[in-house]
Amino acid sequence: MAGYPARPEGIAYGGDYYPEQWPREVQEEDIRLMREAGVTLVSLGIFAWALLEPAEGRYEFGWLDEILDRLHAAGIAVDLGTPTAAPPAWFSRKYPDSLPVTREGVRVGTGGREHACSSHPAFRRATVELVGRLAARYGEHPAVVMWHVHNEYGAPLGECYCEASVTAWREWLRQRYAGLDALNDAWGTLFWGQRYGDWAEIDAPRWSHTVVNPAQRLDYARFSNDEHLAHYRLQKELLGGKPVTTNFAGTVNCKSMDLWTWAGELDVIANDHYLDGERPDNHIQLAMSADLSRSLGGGAPWMIMEHSTGAVSWQPRGIAKRPGEMRRNSLAHVARGSDAVMFFQWRASRFGAEKFHSAMVPHAGTDSAVWRDVVALGADLRTLGEVRGTRVTAEVAIVWDWVAYWALELEWRPSGDLAFLERMSAYYEALWRDHVTTDFLPPSADISDFSRYRVVVLPSSYLLTEAAAKNLQRYVEGGGTLVVSYFSGIVNEHDTMHPGAYPGVLRDVLGLTIEEFHPLRERESVTLSAGGAARVWSERVRLTGARSDQTFSSGPDTGHPAVTRNDLGAGTAWYVATAPADLRPLLTRIVDQAGVTRPRDLPETLELVRRDRYVFLINHADIPATVPDVTGLDLLAGTPFTGQVPAGGVTVVRIPL
Ligand code: GAL
């Protein structure tokens, strides 16, 4: 693996740059302003296929040569894009059957982007032709420090239902299941008489007027992930040499790709993150996305490849960032392990779909708060250069599984309120408010990976394999603390029930069985014996070894356990059979009992994260925050840390060795 790009030095700073949208004078001003702001890296060429190959087999690289040379002369490094997310009009016209088809059977039109199917042979051929040329021409260019393949695989194009996809799907199934008997068994095709006698009878799980076989749908999601990944690999093999990445469409938000399967194929993890403008506490989602990005790379430095200086243009309302918010957001990514701060985009576009999107150079120009903040951030990042390469350590891990996400959110589950991200966020947020830094792990992680953590949390693992459950049990027996939320461990990788009572493969480790689910009505809540309300879920827990920690004091399971603990071997397994309105009292107790280190006496709104000897303090409140136990140099101010973080401010303290 080529690893993190060697250049630029320090924390890389910049964004997506589309010089092709601007005349030469503006490009010249761009380079001057980039230097003024301390920009060190720009992503180039991401959607430029139509300019690089204006007609099939006719290439025009001159404009790119020129801008690369000029950026290089100005000391600005380039993350060179491959433009396959925007196939040119001539391509779609010549190969109309390369246009993706939705599950509902609608063929996607042109005029947008992401309008070629990753499985289509002509698209793959054209990709190889173009990317091979880019690699040969620019692989040794001194400005190019890394490659940026495609753009956000999986968003908006996740699954495609075109003919080429169905052909590839049948081949994928043959590889996965040596014979049709194995497929019929795995998919449970005895149900509703769906048995297959010939591979050619198997179609994609298209929209139907009733529920389509869930095992078939899960495999189609896996297949679609693999097809996009194959398209990425095709390019990666051609590029070689310098580090290669692709920008994830938001680790937390892009449901369609199983990013654990991608992580090992990237030299450096790159994530795009946009705030949900409507949520006042959206910085917690940002933290979760950043922690998941770091975890995908096994803790190695990663890159925030896109975020925004202000409003985005694709949400119901373009909520601008408040003073100081962009700085807090940027430095929160750095705090959580990013060695880059990159934006979409450098200069706001005058035309096209994203003209109301914020940028580093806004339409208002340089006499604007945004520009002044951009310049100030560049100066901060220069000062923080020494942080590069340092690592975040965590004592708590959350198990995150995209396949469980897909499976949970298929149709006809016991409650329409079961939502993967909702439970993930609830647990993550409670830990965040306690200043507990969290890593993420796949359920297939090695026992040695689990054992590095004092606490492992399973907020939403409806689908869990027997092997993963056994591993978790060994983790507990070896002294770990496991916390499991309701509706976990129910089905195997084919969405087939684990035999016996719920919770299937987790019965032994949790020391309980569940007799029946009692999901609550919409807006119904129940109360708990320890105080507080709970929503969504209630169930009849029967203890087979665990002890009750709290019971339901109202609702269908009054008097029966709602929270349990099972001491097993040297460790403990907790079970939470509902969605408490406030998870924090319980989680605080659990992490404290497990001996997790966490700072005390801090306001909830003060985010504290450590990268080796650097302590990042991000104050999300509009009053100053007092931080009692941190001493050292305030790196950005260049003076000893006073123990106070200004309202809305960020302080980075280098503690003495
Ligand atoms: C990203 C995309 C960018 C730009 C941005 C706007 O998802 O990769 O090209 O569209 O959103 O927020």
PDB file of C-alpha atoms in Angstrom, residues 131-391:
ATOM      1  CA  VAL A 131      -7.719   6.167 -17.263  1.00  0.00           C
ATOM      2  CA  GLY A 132      -4.821   4.298 -18.860  1.00  0.00           C
ATOM      3  CA  ARG A 133      -3.982   7.487 -20.776  1.00  0.00           C
ATOM      4  CA  LEU A 134      -4.278   9.664 -17.684  1.00  0.00           C
ATOM      5  CA  ALA A 135      -1.964   7.303 -15.803  1.00  0.00           C
ATOM      6  CA  ALA A 136       0.623   7.313 -18.585  1.00  0.00           C
ATOM      7  CA  ARG A 137       0.530  11.066 -19.045  1.00  0.00           C
ATOM      8  CA  TYR A 138       0.376  12.270 -15.462  1.00  0.00           C
ATOM      9  CA  GLY A 139       1.705   9.417 -13.335  1.00  0.00           C
ATOM     10  CA  GLU A 140       5.092  11.097 -13.081  1.00  0.00           C
ATOM     11  CA  HIS A 141       3.900  14.704 -13.142  1.00  0.00           C
ATOM     12  CA  PRO A 142       5.540  16.485 -10.195  1.00  0.00           C
ATOM     13  CA  ALA A 143       2.298  18.289  -9.229  1.00  0.00           C
ATOM     14  CA  VAL A 144       0.320  15.046  -8.933  1.00  0.00           C
ATOM     15  CA  VAL A 145       0.670  13.579  -5.451  1.00  0.00           C
ATOM     16  CA  MET A 146      -2.315  11.220  -5.458  1.00  0.00           C
ATOM     17  CA  TRP A 147      -5.231   9.896  -7.525  1.00  0.00           C
ATOM     18  CA  HIS A 148      -8.896  10.473  -6.837  1.00  0.00           C
ATOM     19  CA  VAL A 149     -10.901   7.771  -8.582  1.00  0.00           C
ATOM     20  CA  HIS A 150     -14.470   8.534  -9.715  1.00  0.00           C
ATOM     21  CA  ASN A 151     -16.690  10.403  -7.279  1.00  0.00           C
ATOM     22  CA  GLU A 152     -18.748   8.991  -4.427  1.00  0.00           C
ATOM     23  CA  TYR A 153     -19.428   5.468  -5.628  1.00  0.00           C
ATOM     24  CA  GLY A 154     -22.883   4.414  -4.548  1.00  0.00           C
ATOM     25  CA  ALA A 155     -24.456   7.873  -4.431  1.00  0.00           C
ATOM     26  CA  PRO A 156     -26.806   8.370  -6.098  1.00  0.00           C
ATOM     27  CA  LEU A 157     -26.229   5.211  -8.151  1.00  0.00           C
ATOM     28  CA  GLY A 158     -26.308   2.207  -5.849  1.00  0.00           C
ATOM     29  CA  GLU A 159     -28.156  -0.669  -7.488  1.00  0.00           C
ATOM     30  CA  CYS A 160     -28.698  -0.870 -11.230  1.00  0.00           C
ATOM     31  CA  TYR A 161     -31.271  -3.148 -12.875  1.00  0.00           C
ATOM     32  CA  CYS A 162     -30.178  -2.976 -16.526  1.00  0.00           C
ATOM     33  CA  GLU A 163     -29.544  -6.008 -18.719  1.00  0.00           C
ATOM     34  CA  ALA A 164     -25.765  -5.867 -18.248  1.00  0.00           C
ATOM     35  CA  SER A 165     -26.308  -5.886 -14.491  1.00  0.00           C
ATOM     36  CA  VAL A 166     -28.546  -8.942 -14.632  1.00  0.00           C
ATOM     37  CA  THR A 167     -25.971 -10.822 -16.732  1.00  0.00           C
ATOM     38  CA  ALA A 168     -23.224  -9.924 -14.268  1.00  0.00           C
ATOM     39  CA  TRP A 169     -25.503 -10.793 -11.342  1.00  0.00           C
ATOM     40  CA  ARG A 170     -26.053 -14.351 -12.592  1.00  0.00           C
ATOM     41  CA  GLU A 171     -22.313 -14.778 -12.939  1.00  0.00           C
ATOM     42  CA  TRP A 172     -21.777 -13.356  -9.452  1.00  0.00           C
ATOM     43  CA  LEU A 173     -24.319 -15.849  -8.072  1.00  0.00           C
ATOM     44  CA  ARG A 174     -22.600 -18.771  -9.797  1.00  0.00           C
ATOM     45  CA  GLN A 175     -19.364 -17.774  -8.122  1.00  0.00           C
ATOM     46  CA  ARG A 176     -20.994 -17.382  -4.726  1.00  0.00           C
ATOM     47  CA  TYR A 177     -23.106 -20.538  -4.809  1.00  0.00           C
ATOM     48  CA  ALA A 178     -21.430 -23.382  -6.617  1.00  0.00           C
ATOM     49  CA  GLY A 179     -24.821 -24.884  -7.476  1.00  0.00           C
ATOM     50  CA  LEU A 180     -28.473 -23.973  -7.609  1.00  0.00           C
ATOM     51  CA  ASP A 181     -29.283 -26.171  -4.608  1.00  0.00           C
ATOM     52  CA  ALA A 182     -27.039 -24.037  -2.429  1.00  0.00           C
ATOM     53  CA  LEU A 183     -28.703 -20.885  -3.736  1.00  0.00           C
ATOM     54  CA  ASN A 184     -32.200 -22.270  -3.201  1.00  0.00           C
ATOM     55  CA  ASP A 185     -31.295 -23.217   0.372  1.00  0.00           C
ATOM     56  CA  ALA A 186     -29.650 -19.882   1.151  1.00  0.00           C
ATOM     57  CA  TRP A 187     -32.583 -17.908  -0.227  1.00  0.00           C
ATOM     58  CA  GLY A 188     -35.235 -20.084   1.396  1.00  0.00           C
ATOM     59  CA  THR A 189     -37.007 -20.456  -1.947  1.00  0.00           C
ATOM     60  CA  LEU A 190     -39.423 -23.049  -0.542  1.00  0.00           C
ATOM     61  CA  PHE A 191     -41.301 -19.996   0.733  1.00  0.00           C
ATOM     62  CA  TRP A 192     -43.952 -18.776  -1.761  1.00  0.00           C
ATOM     63  CA  GLY A 193     -42.761 -21.453  -4.193  1.00  0.00           C
ATOM     64  CA  GLN A 194     -39.814 -19.511  -5.558  1.00  0.00           C
ATOM     65  CA  ARG A 195     -37.559 -22.487  -6.304  1.00  0.00           C
ATOM     66  CA  TYR A 196     -35.147 -22.018  -9.240  1.00  0.00           C
ATOM     67  CA  GLY A 197     -34.304 -24.834 -11.669  1.00  0.00           C
ATOM     68  CA  ASP A 198     -32.047 -22.844 -14.013  1.00  0.00           C
ATOM     69  CA  TRP A 199     -29.715 -19.860 -13.490  1.00  0.00           C
ATOM     70  CA  ALA A 200     -31.433 -18.070 -16.362  1.00  0.00           C
ATOM     71  CA  GLU A 201     -34.685 -18.001 -14.359  1.00  0.00           C
ATOM     72  CA  ILE A 202     -33.123 -15.729 -11.750  1.00  0.00           C
ATOM     73  CA  ASP A 203     -33.845 -12.037 -12.237  1.00  0.00           C
ATOM     74  CA  ALA A 204     -32.741  -8.989 -10.284  1.00  0.00           C
ATOM     75  CA  PRO A 205     -35.077  -8.293  -7.328  1.00  0.00           C
ATOM     76  CA  ARG A 206     -37.057  -5.676  -9.255  1.00  0.00           C
ATOM     77  CA  TRP A 207     -39.898  -3.708  -7.762  1.00  0.00           C
ATOM     78  CA  SER A 208     -42.950  -5.877  -7.271  1.00  0.00           C
ATOM     79  CA  HIS A 209     -46.380  -5.289  -5.797  1.00  0.00           C
ATOM     80  CA  THR A 210     -45.402  -7.269  -2.752  1.00  0.00           C
ATOM     81  CA  VAL A 211     -42.274  -8.018  -0.770  1.00  0.00           C
ATOM     82  CA  VAL A 212     -39.466  -9.609  -2.746  1.00  0.00           C
ATOM     83  CA  ASN A 213     -37.359 -12.378  -1.197  1.00  0.00           C
ATOM     84  CA  PRO A 214     -35.169 -10.626   1.422  1.00  0.00           C
ATOM     85  CA  ALA A 215     -32.197 -12.969   0.895  1.00  0.00           C
ATOM     86  CA  GLN A 216     -32.275 -12.182  -2.823  1.00  0.00           C
ATOM     87  CA  ARG A 217     -32.346  -8.480  -2.036  1.00  0.00           C
ATOM     88  CA  LEU A 218     -29.428  -8.756   0.366  1.00  0.00           C
ATOM     89  CA  ASP A 219     -27.366 -10.571  -2.239  1.00  0.00           C
ATOM     90  CA  TYR A 220     -28.268  -7.933  -4.818  1.00  0.00           C
ATOM     91  CA  ALA A 221     -27.013  -5.239  -2.469  1.00  0.00           C
ATOM     92  CA  ARG A 222     -23.768  -7.197  -2.003  1.00  0.00           C
ATOM     93  CA  PHE A 223     -23.477  -7.734  -5.750  1.00  0.00           C
ATOM     94  CA  SER A 224     -24.027  -4.035  -6.483  1.00  0.00           C
ATOM     95  CA  ASN A 225     -21.344  -3.091  -3.981  1.00  0.00           C
ATOM     96  CA  ASP A 226     -18.946  -5.546  -5.608  1.00  0.00           C
ATOM     97  CA  GLU A 227     -19.625  -4.229  -9.110  1.00  0.00           C
ATOM     98  CA  HIS A 228     -18.776  -0.645  -8.135  1.00  0.00           C
ATOM     99  CA  LEU A 229     -15.729  -1.906  -6.291  1.00  0.00           C
ATOM    100  CA  ALA A 230     -14.637  -3.824  -9.392  1.00  0.00           C
ATOM    101  CA  HIS A 231     -14.942  -0.612 -11.408  1.00  0.00           C
ATOM    102  CA  TYR A 232     -12.753   1.152  -8.837  1.00  0.00           C
ATOM    103  CA  ARG A 233     -10.183  -1.679  -8.877  1.00  0.00           C
ATOM    104  CA  LEU A 234     -10.003  -1.579 -12.638  1.00  0.00           C
ATOM    105  CA  GLN A 235      -8.807   2.008 -12.340  1.00  0.00           C
ATOM    106  CA  LYS A 236      -6.589   1.479  -9.337  1.00  0.00           C
ATOM    107  CA  GLU A 237      -4.617  -1.178 -11.177  1.00  0.00           C
ATOM    108  CA  LEU A 238      -3.936   1.248 -14.024  1.00  0.00           C
ATOM    109  CA  LEU A 239      -2.906   4.095 -11.746  1.00  0.00           C
ATOM    110  CA  GLY A 240      -0.367   2.468  -9.433  1.00  0.00           C
ATOM    111  CA  GLY A 241       2.674   4.310  -8.095  1.00  0.00           C
ATOM    112  CA  LYS A 242       1.147   7.209  -6.211  1.00  0.00           C
ATOM    113  CA  PRO A 243      -1.509   6.811  -3.509  1.00  0.00           C
ATOM    114  CA  VAL A 244      -4.991   6.070  -4.857  1.00  0.00           C
ATOM    115  CA  THR A 245      -8.276   6.868  -3.153  1.00  0.00           C
ATOM    116  CA  THR A 246     -11.931   7.450  -3.854  1.00  0.00           C
ATOM    117  CA  ASN A 247     -14.062   9.839  -1.853  1.00  0.00           C
ATOM    118  CA  PHE A 248     -16.731   8.071   0.193  1.00  0.00           C
ATOM    119  CA  ALA A 249     -20.185   9.642  -0.006  1.00  0.00           C
ATOM    120  CA  GLY A 250     -20.281  10.118   3.747  1.00  0.00           C
ATOM    121  CA  THR A 251     -19.201   7.075   5.775  1.00  0.00           C
ATOM    122  CA  VAL A 252     -22.293   7.357   7.948  1.00  0.00           C
ATOM    123  CA  ASN A 253     -24.705   8.373   5.209  1.00  0.00           C
ATOM    124  CA  CYS A 254     -23.884   6.218   2.230  1.00  0.00           C
ATOM    125  CA  LYS A 255     -25.971   3.158   2.916  1.00  0.00           C
ATOM    126  CA  SER A 256     -25.464   1.433  -0.428  1.00  0.00           C
ATOM    127  CA  MET A 257     -21.760   0.604  -0.137  1.00  0.00           C
ATOM    128  CA  ASP A 258     -20.239  -1.812   2.371  1.00  0.00           C
ATOM    129  CA  LEU A 259     -17.249   0.357   3.099  1.00  0.00           C
ATOM    130  CA  TRP A 260     -15.430  -2.350   5.069  1.00  0.00           C
ATOM    131  CA  THR A 261     -14.979  -4.151   1.734  1.00  0.00           C
ATOM    132  CA  TRP A 262     -13.555  -0.971   0.185  1.00  0.00           C
ATOM    133  CA  ALA A 263     -11.240   0.143   2.951  1.00  0.00           C
ATOM    134  CA  GLY A 264      -8.359  -2.197   2.134  1.00  0.00           C
ATOM    135  CA  GLU A 265      -8.391  -1.085  -1.510  1.00  0.00           C
ATOM    136  CA  LEU A 266      -7.679   2.562  -0.691  1.00  0.00           C
ATOM    137  CA  ASP A 267      -4.220   3.866   0.115  1.00  0.00           C
ATOM    138  CA  VAL A 268      -5.811   6.558   2.208  1.00  0.00           C
ATOM    139  CA  ILE A 269      -9.417   6.787   3.374  1.00  0.00           C
ATOM    140  CA  ALA A 270     -11.157   9.890   1.993  1.00  0.00           C
ATOM    141  CA  ASN A 271     -14.555  10.968   3.264  1.00  0.00           C
ATOM    142  CA  ASP A 272     -17.075  13.616   2.251  1.00  0.00           C
ATOM    143  CA  HIS A 273     -19.186  15.031   5.031  1.00  0.00           C
ATOM    144  CA  TYR A 274     -22.010  17.556   4.968  1.00  0.00           C
ATOM    145  CA  LEU A 275     -23.915  18.727   8.010  1.00  0.00           C
ATOM    146  CA  ASP A 276     -27.603  18.066   8.263  1.00  0.00           C
ATOM    147  CA  GLY A 277     -28.462  21.761   8.309  1.00  0.00           C
ATOM    148  CA  GLU A 278     -31.682  21.277  10.249  1.00  0.00           C
ATOM    149  CA  ARG A 279     -30.048  19.654  13.271  1.00  0.00           C
ATOM    150  CA  PRO A 280     -28.625  22.036  15.868  1.00  0.00           C
ATOM    151  CA  ASP A 281     -26.352  19.264  17.229  1.00  0.00           C
ATOM    152  CA  ASN A 282     -25.141  18.178  13.803  1.00  0.00           C
ATOM    153  CA  HIS A 283     -21.527  18.331  15.006  1.00  0.00           C
ATOM    154  CA  ILE A 284     -22.169  15.009  16.781  1.00  0.00           C
ATOM    155  CA  GLN A 285     -23.018  13.347  13.464  1.00  0.00           C
ATOM    156  CA  LEU A 286     -19.877  14.942  12.067  1.00  0.00           C
ATOM    157  CA  ALA A 287     -17.845  13.346  14.866  1.00  0.00           C
ATOM    158  CA  MET A 288     -19.426   9.961  14.189  1.00  0.00           C
ATOM    159  CA  SER A 289     -18.646  10.211  10.484  1.00  0.00           C
ATOM    160  CA  ALA A 290     -15.062  11.188  11.259  1.00  0.00           C
ATOM    161  CA  ASP A 291     -14.599   8.344  13.756  1.00  0.00           C
ATOM    162  CA  LEU A 292     -15.962   5.854  11.240  1.00  0.00           C
ATOM    163  CA  SER A 293     -13.600   7.241   8.570  1.00  0.00           C
ATOM    164  CA  ARG A 294     -10.617   6.778  10.875  1.00  0.00           C
ATOM    165  CA  SER A 295     -11.752   3.292  11.839  1.00  0.00           C
ATOM    166  CA  LEU A 296     -12.086   2.221   8.205  1.00  0.00           C
ATOM    167  CA  GLY A 297      -8.385   2.912   7.829  1.00  0.00           C
ATOM    168  CA  GLY A 298      -7.531   1.024  11.007  1.00  0.00           C
ATOM    169  CA  GLY A 299      -6.675   4.282  12.789  1.00  0.00           C
ATOM    170  CA  ALA A 300      -4.319   5.641  10.114  1.00  0.00           C
ATOM    171  CA  PRO A 301      -4.563   9.322   9.155  1.00  0.00           C
ATOM    172  CA  TRP A 302      -7.351   9.926   6.644  1.00  0.00           C
ATOM    173  CA  MET A 303      -8.637  12.882   4.635  1.00  0.00           C
ATOM    174  CA  ILE A 304     -11.808  14.915   4.856  1.00  0.00           C
ATOM    175  CA  MET A 305     -11.989  15.265   1.092  1.00  0.00           C
ATOM    176  CA  GLU A 306     -15.133  17.388   0.914  1.00  0.00           C
ATOM    177  CA  HIS A 307     -17.044  19.465   3.397  1.00  0.00           C
ATOM    178  CA  SER A 308     -18.530  22.926   3.060  1.00  0.00           C
ATOM    179  CA  THR A 309     -17.660  26.428   4.134  1.00  0.00           C
ATOM    180  CA  GLY A 310     -21.382  27.129   4.496  1.00  0.00           C
ATOM    181  CA  ALA A 311     -24.673  26.114   2.921  1.00  0.00           C
ATOM    182  CA  VAL A 312     -25.120  23.126   0.652  1.00  0.00           C
ATOM    183  CA  SER A 313     -27.493  23.325  -2.296  1.00  0.00           C
ATOM    184  CA  TRP A 314     -29.216  19.951  -2.056  1.00  0.00           C
ATOM    185  CA  GLN A 315     -31.043  20.083   1.270  1.00  0.00           C
ATOM    186  CA  PRO A 316     -34.530  21.508   1.726  1.00  0.00           C
ATOM    187  CA  ARG A 317     -32.987  24.693   3.102  1.00  0.00           C
ATOM    188  CA  GLY A 318     -29.469  25.958   2.450  1.00  0.00           C
ATOM    189  CA  ILE A 319     -28.541  26.654   6.066  1.00  0.00           C
ATOM    190  CA  ALA A 320     -25.405  28.809   6.186  1.00  0.00           C
ATOM    191  CA  LYS A 321     -22.811  28.147   8.857  1.00  0.00           C
ATOM    192  CA  ARG A 322     -22.757  30.428  11.878  1.00  0.00           C
ATOM    193  CA  PRO A 323     -19.599  32.378  12.795  1.00  0.00           C
ATOM    194  CA  GLY A 324     -16.881  29.976  13.908  1.00  0.00           C
ATOM    195  CA  GLU A 325     -18.781  26.887  12.782  1.00  0.00           C
ATOM    196  CA  MET A 326     -16.649  26.135   9.735  1.00  0.00           C
ATOM    197  CA  ARG A 327     -13.503  26.326  11.848  1.00  0.00           C
ATOM    198  CA  ARG A 328     -14.976  24.059  14.511  1.00  0.00           C
ATOM    199  CA  ASN A 329     -16.079  21.577  11.845  1.00  0.00           C
ATOM    200  CA  SER A 330     -12.719  21.549  10.088  1.00  0.00           C
ATOM    201  CA  LEU A 331     -10.706  21.158  13.266  1.00  0.00           C
ATOM    202  CA  ALA A 332     -13.077  18.468  14.567  1.00  0.00           C
ATOM    203  CA  HIS A 333     -12.155  16.375  11.516  1.00  0.00           C
ATOM    204  CA  VAL A 334      -8.479  16.988  12.246  1.00  0.00           C
ATOM    205  CA  ALA A 335      -9.018  16.158  15.922  1.00  0.00           C
ATOM    206  CA  ARG A 336     -10.480  12.808  14.886  1.00  0.00           C
ATOM    207  CA  GLY A 337      -7.544  11.891  12.687  1.00  0.00           C
ATOM    208  CA  SER A 338      -7.862  13.697   9.363  1.00  0.00           C
ATOM    209  CA  ASP A 339      -4.558  15.019   8.056  1.00  0.00           C
ATOM    210  CA  ALA A 340      -6.345  17.187   5.496  1.00  0.00           C
ATOM    211  CA  VAL A 341      -9.053  19.831   5.378  1.00  0.00           C
ATOM    212  CA  MET A 342     -10.622  19.889   1.931  1.00  0.00           C
ATOM    213  CA  PHE A 343     -13.787  21.556   0.704  1.00  0.00           C
ATOM    214  CA  PHE A 344     -16.283  21.262  -2.044  1.00  0.00           C
ATOM    215  CA  GLN A 345     -15.360  23.568  -3.666  1.00  0.00           C
ATOM    216  CA  TRP A 346     -12.707  26.196  -4.282  1.00  0.00           C
ATOM    217  CA  ARG A 347     -14.745  28.804  -6.170  1.00  0.00           C
ATOM    218  CA  ALA A 348     -18.557  28.971  -6.295  1.00  0.00           C
ATOM    219  CA  SER A 349     -19.879  28.039  -9.762  1.00  0.00           C
ATOM    220  CA  ARG A 350     -21.791  30.610 -11.796  1.00  0.00           C
ATOM    221  CA  PHE A 351     -23.847  27.986 -13.607  1.00  0.00           C
ATOM    222  CA  GLY A 352     -25.150  24.487 -13.219  1.00  0.00           C
ATOM    223  CA  ALA A 353     -26.963  22.667 -10.451  1.00  0.00           C
ATOM    224  CA  GLU A 354     -24.738  23.749  -7.573  1.00  0.00           C
ATOM    225  CA  LYS A 355     -24.500  27.510  -7.985  1.00  0.00           C
ATOM    226  CA  PHE A 356     -26.077  28.108  -4.571  1.00  0.00           C
ATOM    227  CA  HIS A 357     -23.522  25.873  -2.867  1.00  0.00           C
ATOM    228  CA  SER A 358     -20.999  27.591  -0.636  1.00  0.00           C
ATOM    229  CA  ALA A 359     -17.300  27.599  -1.569  1.00  0.00           C
ATOM    230  CA  MET A 360     -13.934  28.828  -0.330  1.00  0.00           C
ATOM    231  CA  VAL A 361     -14.277  31.785  -2.705  1.00  0.00           C
ATOM    232  CA  PRO A 362     -17.962  32.762  -2.473  1.00  0.00           C
ATOM    233  CA  HIS A 363     -19.915  34.758  -5.070  1.00  0.00           C
ATOM    234  CA  ALA A 364     -19.404  37.758  -2.764  1.00  0.00           C
ATOM    235  CA  GLY A 365     -15.665  37.506  -3.393  1.00  0.00           C
ATOM    236  CA  THR A 366     -12.854  38.178  -0.962  1.00  0.00           C
ATOM    237  CA  ASP A 367     -14.525  41.006   0.940  1.00  0.00           C
ATOM    238  CA  SER A 368     -16.559  38.491   2.879  1.00  0.00           C
ATOM    239  CA  ALA A 369     -16.573  36.721   6.220  1.00  0.00           C
ATOM    240  CA  VAL A 370     -16.249  33.358   4.483  1.00  0.00           C
ATOM    241  CA  TRP A 371     -13.052  34.369   2.703  1.00  0.00           C
ATOM    242  CA  ARG A 372     -11.534  35.852   5.843  1.00  0.00           C
ATOM    243  CA  ASP A 373     -12.359  32.626   7.702  1.00  0.00           C
ATOM    244  CA  VAL A 374     -10.812  30.586   4.882  1.00  0.00           C
ATOM    245  CA  VAL A 375      -7.579  32.569   5.132  1.00  0.00           C
ATOM    246  CA  ALA A 376      -7.543  32.308   8.929  1.00  0.00           C
ATOM    247  CA  LEU A 377      -8.134  28.570   8.791  1.00  0.00           C
ATOM    248  CA  GLY A 378      -5.202  28.187   6.410  1.00  0.00           C
ATOM    249  CA  ALA A 379      -2.993  29.932   8.967  1.00  0.00           C
ATOM    250  CA  ASP A 380      -4.264  27.675  11.779  1.00  0.00           C
ATOM    251  CA  LEU A 381      -3.565  24.573   9.739  1.00  0.00           C
ATOM    252  CA  ARG A 382      -0.022  25.694   9.004  1.00  0.00           C
ATOM    253  CA  THR A 383       0.552  26.000  12.746  1.00  0.00           C
ATOM    254  CA  LEU A 384      -0.952  22.561  13.318  1.00  0.00           C
ATOM    255  CA  GLY A 385       1.420  20.896  10.836  1.00  0.00           C
ATOM    256  CA  GLU A 386       3.222  19.016  13.591  1.00  0.00           C
ATOM    257  CA  VAL A 387       0.015  17.106  14.397  1.00  0.00           C
ATOM    258  CA  ARG A 388       0.306  15.226  11.102  1.00  0.00           C
ATOM    259  CA  GLY A 389       0.676  11.471  11.479  1.00  0.00           C
ATOM    260  CA  THR A 390      -0.360  11.355  15.153  1.00  0.00           C
ATOM    261  CA  ARG A 391      -3.045   8.900  16.213  1.00  0.00           C
TER     262      ARG A 391
END
